[in-house]
mmCIF file of C-alpha atoms in Angstrom:
data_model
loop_
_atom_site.group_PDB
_atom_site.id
_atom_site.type_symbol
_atom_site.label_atom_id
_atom_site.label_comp_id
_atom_site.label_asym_id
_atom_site.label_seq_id
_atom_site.Cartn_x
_atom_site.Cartn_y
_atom_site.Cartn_z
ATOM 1 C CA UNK A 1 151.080 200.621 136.466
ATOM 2 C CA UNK A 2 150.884 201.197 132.911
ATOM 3 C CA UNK A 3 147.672 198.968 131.225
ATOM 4 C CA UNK A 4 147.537 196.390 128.363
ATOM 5 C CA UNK A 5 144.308 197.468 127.125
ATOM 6 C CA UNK A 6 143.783 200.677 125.068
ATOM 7 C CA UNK A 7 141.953 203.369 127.168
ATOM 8 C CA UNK A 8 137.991 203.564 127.693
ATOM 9 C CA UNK A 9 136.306 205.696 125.468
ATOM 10 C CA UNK A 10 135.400 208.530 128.539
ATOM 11 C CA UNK A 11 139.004 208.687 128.980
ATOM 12 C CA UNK A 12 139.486 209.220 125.359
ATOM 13 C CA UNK A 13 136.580 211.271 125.300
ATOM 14 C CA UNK A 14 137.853 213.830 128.267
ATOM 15 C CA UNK A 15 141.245 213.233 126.446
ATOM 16 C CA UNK A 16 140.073 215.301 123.660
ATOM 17 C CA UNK A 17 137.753 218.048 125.124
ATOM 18 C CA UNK A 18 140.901 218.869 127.365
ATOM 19 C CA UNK A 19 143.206 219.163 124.717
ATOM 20 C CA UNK A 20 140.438 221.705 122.917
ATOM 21 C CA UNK A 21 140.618 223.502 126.093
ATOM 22 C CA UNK A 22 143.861 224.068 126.770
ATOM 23 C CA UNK A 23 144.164 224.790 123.284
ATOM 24 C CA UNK A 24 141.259 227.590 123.350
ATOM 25 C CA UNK A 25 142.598 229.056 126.394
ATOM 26 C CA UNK A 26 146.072 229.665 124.822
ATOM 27 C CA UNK A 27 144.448 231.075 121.802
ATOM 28 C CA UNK A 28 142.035 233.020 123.055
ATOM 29 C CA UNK A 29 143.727 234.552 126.521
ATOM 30 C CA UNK A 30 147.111 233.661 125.729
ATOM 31 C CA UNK A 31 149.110 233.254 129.248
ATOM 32 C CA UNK A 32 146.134 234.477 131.247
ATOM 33 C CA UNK A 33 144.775 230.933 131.282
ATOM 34 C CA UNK A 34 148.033 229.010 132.149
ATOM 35 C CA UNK A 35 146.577 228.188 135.308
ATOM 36 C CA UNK A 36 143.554 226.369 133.701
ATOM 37 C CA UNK A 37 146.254 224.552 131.119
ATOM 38 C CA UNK A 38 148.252 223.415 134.520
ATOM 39 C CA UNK A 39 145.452 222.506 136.436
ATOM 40 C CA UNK A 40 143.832 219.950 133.000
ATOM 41 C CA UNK A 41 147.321 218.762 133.470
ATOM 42 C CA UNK A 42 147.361 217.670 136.888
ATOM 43 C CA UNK A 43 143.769 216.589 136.588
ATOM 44 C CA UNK A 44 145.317 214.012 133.513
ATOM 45 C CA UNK A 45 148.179 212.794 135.774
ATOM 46 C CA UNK A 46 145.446 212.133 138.895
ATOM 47 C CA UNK A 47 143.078 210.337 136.525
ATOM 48 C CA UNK A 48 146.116 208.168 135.005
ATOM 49 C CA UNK A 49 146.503 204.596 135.295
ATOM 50 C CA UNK A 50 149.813 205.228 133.905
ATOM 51 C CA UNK A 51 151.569 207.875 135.272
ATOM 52 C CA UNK A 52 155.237 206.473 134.795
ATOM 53 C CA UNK A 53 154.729 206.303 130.935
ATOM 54 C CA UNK A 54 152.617 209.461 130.310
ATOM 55 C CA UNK A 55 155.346 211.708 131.563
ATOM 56 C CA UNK A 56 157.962 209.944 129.340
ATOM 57 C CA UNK A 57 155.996 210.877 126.843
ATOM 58 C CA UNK A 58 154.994 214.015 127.508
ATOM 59 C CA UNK A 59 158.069 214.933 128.461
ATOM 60 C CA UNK A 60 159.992 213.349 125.288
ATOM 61 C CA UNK A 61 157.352 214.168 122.611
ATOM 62 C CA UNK A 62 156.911 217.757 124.338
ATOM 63 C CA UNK A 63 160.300 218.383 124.387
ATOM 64 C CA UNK A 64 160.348 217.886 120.434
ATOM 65 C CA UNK A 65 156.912 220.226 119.643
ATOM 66 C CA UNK A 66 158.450 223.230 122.216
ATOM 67 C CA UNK A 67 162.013 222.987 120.147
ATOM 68 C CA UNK A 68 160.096 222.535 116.566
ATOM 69 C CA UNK A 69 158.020 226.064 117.492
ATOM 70 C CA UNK A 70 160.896 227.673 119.350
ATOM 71 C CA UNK A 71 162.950 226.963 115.757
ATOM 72 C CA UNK A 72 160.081 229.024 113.936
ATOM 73 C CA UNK A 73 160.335 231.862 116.149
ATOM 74 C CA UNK A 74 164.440 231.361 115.820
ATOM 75 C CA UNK A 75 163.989 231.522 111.787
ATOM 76 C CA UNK A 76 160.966 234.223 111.689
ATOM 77 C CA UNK A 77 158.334 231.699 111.164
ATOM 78 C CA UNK A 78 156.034 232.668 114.214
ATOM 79 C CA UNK A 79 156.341 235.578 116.352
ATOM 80 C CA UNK A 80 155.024 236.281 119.781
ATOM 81 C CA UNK A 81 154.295 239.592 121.701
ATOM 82 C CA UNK A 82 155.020 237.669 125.071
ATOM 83 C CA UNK A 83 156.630 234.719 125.729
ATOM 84 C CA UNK A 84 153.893 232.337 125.263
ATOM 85 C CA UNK A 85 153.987 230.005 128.105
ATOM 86 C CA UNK A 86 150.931 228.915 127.159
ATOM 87 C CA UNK A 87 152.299 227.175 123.929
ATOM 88 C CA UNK A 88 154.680 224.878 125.665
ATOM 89 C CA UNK A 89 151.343 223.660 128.132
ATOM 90 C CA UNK A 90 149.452 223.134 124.994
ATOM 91 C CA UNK A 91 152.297 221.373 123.855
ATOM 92 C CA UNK A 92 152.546 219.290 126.647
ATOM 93 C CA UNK A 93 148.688 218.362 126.502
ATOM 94 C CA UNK A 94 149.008 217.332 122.617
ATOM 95 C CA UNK A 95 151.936 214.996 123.879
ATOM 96 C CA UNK A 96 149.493 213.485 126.191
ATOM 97 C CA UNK A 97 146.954 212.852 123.212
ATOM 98 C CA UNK A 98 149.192 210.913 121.145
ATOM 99 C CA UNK A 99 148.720 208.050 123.186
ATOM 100 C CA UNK A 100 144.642 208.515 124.040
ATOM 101 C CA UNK A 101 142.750 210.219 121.637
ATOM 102 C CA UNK A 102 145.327 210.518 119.146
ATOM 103 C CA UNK A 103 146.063 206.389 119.177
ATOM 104 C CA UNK A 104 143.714 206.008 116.503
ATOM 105 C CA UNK A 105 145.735 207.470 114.271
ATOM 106 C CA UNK A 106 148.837 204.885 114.974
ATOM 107 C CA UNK A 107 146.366 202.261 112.669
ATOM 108 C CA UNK A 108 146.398 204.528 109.834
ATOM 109 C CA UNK A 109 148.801 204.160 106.558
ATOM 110 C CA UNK A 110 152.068 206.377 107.071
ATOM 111 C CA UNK A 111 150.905 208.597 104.096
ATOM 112 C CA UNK A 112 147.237 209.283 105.557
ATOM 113 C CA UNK A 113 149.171 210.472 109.301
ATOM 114 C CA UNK A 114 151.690 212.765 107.222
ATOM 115 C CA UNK A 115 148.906 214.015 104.949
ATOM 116 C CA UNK A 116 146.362 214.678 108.024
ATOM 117 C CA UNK A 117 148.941 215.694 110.238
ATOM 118 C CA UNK A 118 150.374 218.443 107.570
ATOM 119 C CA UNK A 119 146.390 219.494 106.926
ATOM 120 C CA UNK A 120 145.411 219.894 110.606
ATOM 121 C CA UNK A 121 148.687 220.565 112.241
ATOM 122 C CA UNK A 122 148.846 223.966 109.796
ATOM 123 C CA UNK A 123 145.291 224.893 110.007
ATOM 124 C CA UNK A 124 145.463 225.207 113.994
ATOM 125 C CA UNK A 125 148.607 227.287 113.609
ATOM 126 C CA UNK A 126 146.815 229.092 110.869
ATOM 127 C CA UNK A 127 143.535 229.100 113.450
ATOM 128 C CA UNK A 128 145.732 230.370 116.064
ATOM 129 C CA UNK A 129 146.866 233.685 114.151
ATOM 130 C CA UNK A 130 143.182 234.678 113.219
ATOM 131 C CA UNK A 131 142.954 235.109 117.164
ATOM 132 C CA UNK A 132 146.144 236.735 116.993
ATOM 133 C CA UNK A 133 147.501 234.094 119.377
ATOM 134 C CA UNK A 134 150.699 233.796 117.207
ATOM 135 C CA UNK A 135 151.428 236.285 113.985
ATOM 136 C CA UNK A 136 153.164 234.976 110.729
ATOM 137 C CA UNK A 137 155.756 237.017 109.702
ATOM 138 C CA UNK A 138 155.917 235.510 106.090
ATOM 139 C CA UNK A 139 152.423 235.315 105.079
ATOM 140 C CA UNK A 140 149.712 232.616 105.622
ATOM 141 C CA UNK A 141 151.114 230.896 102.251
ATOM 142 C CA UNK A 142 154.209 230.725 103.158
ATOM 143 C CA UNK A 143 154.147 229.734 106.694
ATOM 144 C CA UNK A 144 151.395 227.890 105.687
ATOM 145 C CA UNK A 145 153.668 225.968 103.250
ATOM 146 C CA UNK A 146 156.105 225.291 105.813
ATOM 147 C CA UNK A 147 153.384 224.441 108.643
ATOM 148 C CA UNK A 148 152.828 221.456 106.218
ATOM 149 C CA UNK A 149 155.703 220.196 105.390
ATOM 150 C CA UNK A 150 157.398 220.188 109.367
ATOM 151 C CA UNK A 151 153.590 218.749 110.178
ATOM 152 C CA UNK A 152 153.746 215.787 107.381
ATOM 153 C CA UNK A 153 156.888 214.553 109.028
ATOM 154 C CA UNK A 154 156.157 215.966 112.558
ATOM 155 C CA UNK A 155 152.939 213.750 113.528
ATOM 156 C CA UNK A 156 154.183 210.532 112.101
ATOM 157 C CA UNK A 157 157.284 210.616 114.104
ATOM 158 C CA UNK A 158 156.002 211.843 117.439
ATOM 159 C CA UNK A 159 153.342 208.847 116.877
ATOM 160 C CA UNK A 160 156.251 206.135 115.645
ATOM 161 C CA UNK A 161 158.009 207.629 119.573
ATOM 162 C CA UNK A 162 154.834 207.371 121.598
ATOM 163 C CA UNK A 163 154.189 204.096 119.978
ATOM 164 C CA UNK A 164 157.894 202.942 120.986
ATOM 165 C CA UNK A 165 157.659 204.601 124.575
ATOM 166 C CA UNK A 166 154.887 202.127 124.879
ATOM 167 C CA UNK A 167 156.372 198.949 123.538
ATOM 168 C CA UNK A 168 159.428 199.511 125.646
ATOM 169 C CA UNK A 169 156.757 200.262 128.947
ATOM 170 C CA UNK A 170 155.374 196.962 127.650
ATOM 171 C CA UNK A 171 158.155 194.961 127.463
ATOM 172 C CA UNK A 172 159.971 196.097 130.715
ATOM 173 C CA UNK A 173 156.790 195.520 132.709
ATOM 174 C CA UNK A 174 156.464 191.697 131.039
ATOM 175 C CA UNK A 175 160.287 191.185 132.743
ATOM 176 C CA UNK A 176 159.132 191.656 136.247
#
């Protein structure tokens, strides 16, 4: 049953630190981890009041971050020595972030998420090829130009779907 109240801060909390561990293990073992990824994953589902809604959105909002990177590797933005399974997981976490420890963000001016969202969402990427987790064919400026620009309008929108996800959760659990 998905709740009225925003999450505890432990759940937000253990939100976060699993979202920097998935995110580590990717980076730093690449698909030798995916089990770990998986098994934060499950763990997220089990501890969910909300089960219903969290896949919709991981599932939706997931679904857009795995086509946004696999349309970088398409157009020689990011390249991979191995299909990195371990992306799409991570992607899958983030998903589930949007609506925990993420939500904060949904308060913030439209501007501030696009700015923040460009800023961070690059520098991970950027992060991510100093532990050779992803290379950049074009450069660090130039992917790093581009990182910003799909990451202004990226985090914004994926917050505007998880916040709509919810309002539709909300309003079809009121008609009951």
């Amino acid at each position: 049953m998905f709740t009225h109240c925003l999450p505890s801060k432990l759940v937000i909390l253990i939100n976060a630190v699993c979202f920097q561990l998935v995110w580590w293990a990717g980076v730093l073992a690449h698909n030798q981890l995916i089990l770990l990824s998986i098994l934060l994953l499950i763990c997220h589902f089990l501890l969910s009041k909300s089960v219903r809604h969290d896949a919709l959105v991981m599932c939706v909002c997931g679904a857009i971050g795995i086509t946004v990177d696999s349309l970088l590797v398409w157009f020689g933005v990011f390249k991979f020595d191995n299909m990195p399974y371990w992306l799409g997981l991570l992607w899958l976490y983030f998903a589930l972030c949007l609506d925990y420890s993420l939500a904060l963000f949904r308060k913030f001016p439209l501007l501030l998420q696009a700015l923040l969202g460009g800023i961070f969402g690059c520098l991970s990427y950027l992060a991510g090829a100093k532990f050779d987790a992803v290379m950049l064919p074009l450069g660090e400026v130039w992917s790093g130009l581009i990182l910003v620009l799909i990451w202004s309008c990226l985090f914004p929108v994926l917050l505007i779907i998880s916040s709509r996800i919810t309002t539709v959760d909300l309003a079809l659990e009121d008609g009951r």
